[in-house]
C-alpha positions as a printed Julia matrix, in Angstrom:
86×3 Matrix{Float64}:
  69.75   71.71  115.25
  73.85   71.64  115.35
  73.05   72.01  119.0
  73.05   68.93  119.88
  75.22   66.97  118.68
  76.21   63.86  120.12
  79.68   61.04  120.42
  77.49   58.3   118.14
  77.19   61.54  115.16
  80.14   62.16  115.64
  81.62   58.75  115.88
  79.18   58.02  112.26
  80.94   61.62  111.2
  84.28   59.75  111.1
  83.5    56.79  110.54
  82.51   58.43  106.88
  86.04   60.82  106.89
  87.69   57.36  106.62
  85.94   55.65  105.01
  86.3    58.39  101.6
  89.69   59.61  102.61
  90.95   56.27  103.61
  93.57   56.08  106.92
  96.85   57.21  104.58
  95.62   59.8   103.55
  93.92   61.17  106.46
  97.83   60.0   108.26
  99.63   61.76  104.96
  97.49   65.47  105.84
  98.15   64.99  110.0
 101.45   64.96  109.33
 102.19   67.95  107.09
  99.93   69.52  108.95
 102.35   68.49  112.81
 104.96   69.64  110.26
 103.52   73.55  109.16
 103.28   73.68  113.4
 106.51   73.07  113.81
 108.39   75.36  111.44
 105.7    78.04  111.99
 107.35   77.55  115.4
 110.42   77.91  114.39
 110.4    80.8   112.15
 108.95   82.61  115.32
 112.13   81.36  117.4
 114.48   82.9   114.28
 111.93   86.13  114.84
 113.02   85.48  118.61
 116.37   84.93  118.29
 116.68   88.18  115.7
 115.25   90.65  117.51
 117.88   89.81  120.62
 120.71   89.67  118.72
 119.6    93.55  118.0
 121.92   96.16  120.68
 119.1    98.15  122.2
 118.36  101.48  121.34
 120.66  104.27  122.94
 118.01  107.62  124.1
 120.54  110.16  123.85
 120.13  113.82  125.24
 118.98  117.57  123.8
 121.93  118.27  121.58
 122.07  121.74  123.01
 122.46  123.35  126.5
 118.85  122.95  128.38
 118.23  125.27  131.17
 116.44  124.94  134.69
 112.63  125.49  134.43
 113.4   128.0   136.85
 115.2   130.38  134.65
 115.09  132.97  131.54
 116.49  133.24  127.7
 118.51  137.06  128.2
 117.28  139.38  125.02
 120.44  139.58  123.91
 120.81  135.69  123.8
 117.95  135.34  122.35
 117.44  133.81  118.24
 116.9   137.0   115.75
 115.9   136.09  111.79
 117.56  136.9   109.43
 115.44  136.12  107.3
 112.67  138.87  107.68
 112.39  142.22  105.83
 111.61  145.58  107.1
């Protein structure tokens, strides 16, 4: 049924819409539609501008002195738990 919509069906539908709404109302709706698209694009550009103005996040190293993987921690350097009761 809907798979074979031809040019004549589209023209008849356009004519019915034109008669129902009138030329002025259709042009007003299209103008509002265009304004909506422009404001959407403007909003996207403002969002990108805000993100570009932010400084890049800094990646910092560890807050303690890290030892290479081959070295081990001696027994005297290990932390002893002080909150345990023996």
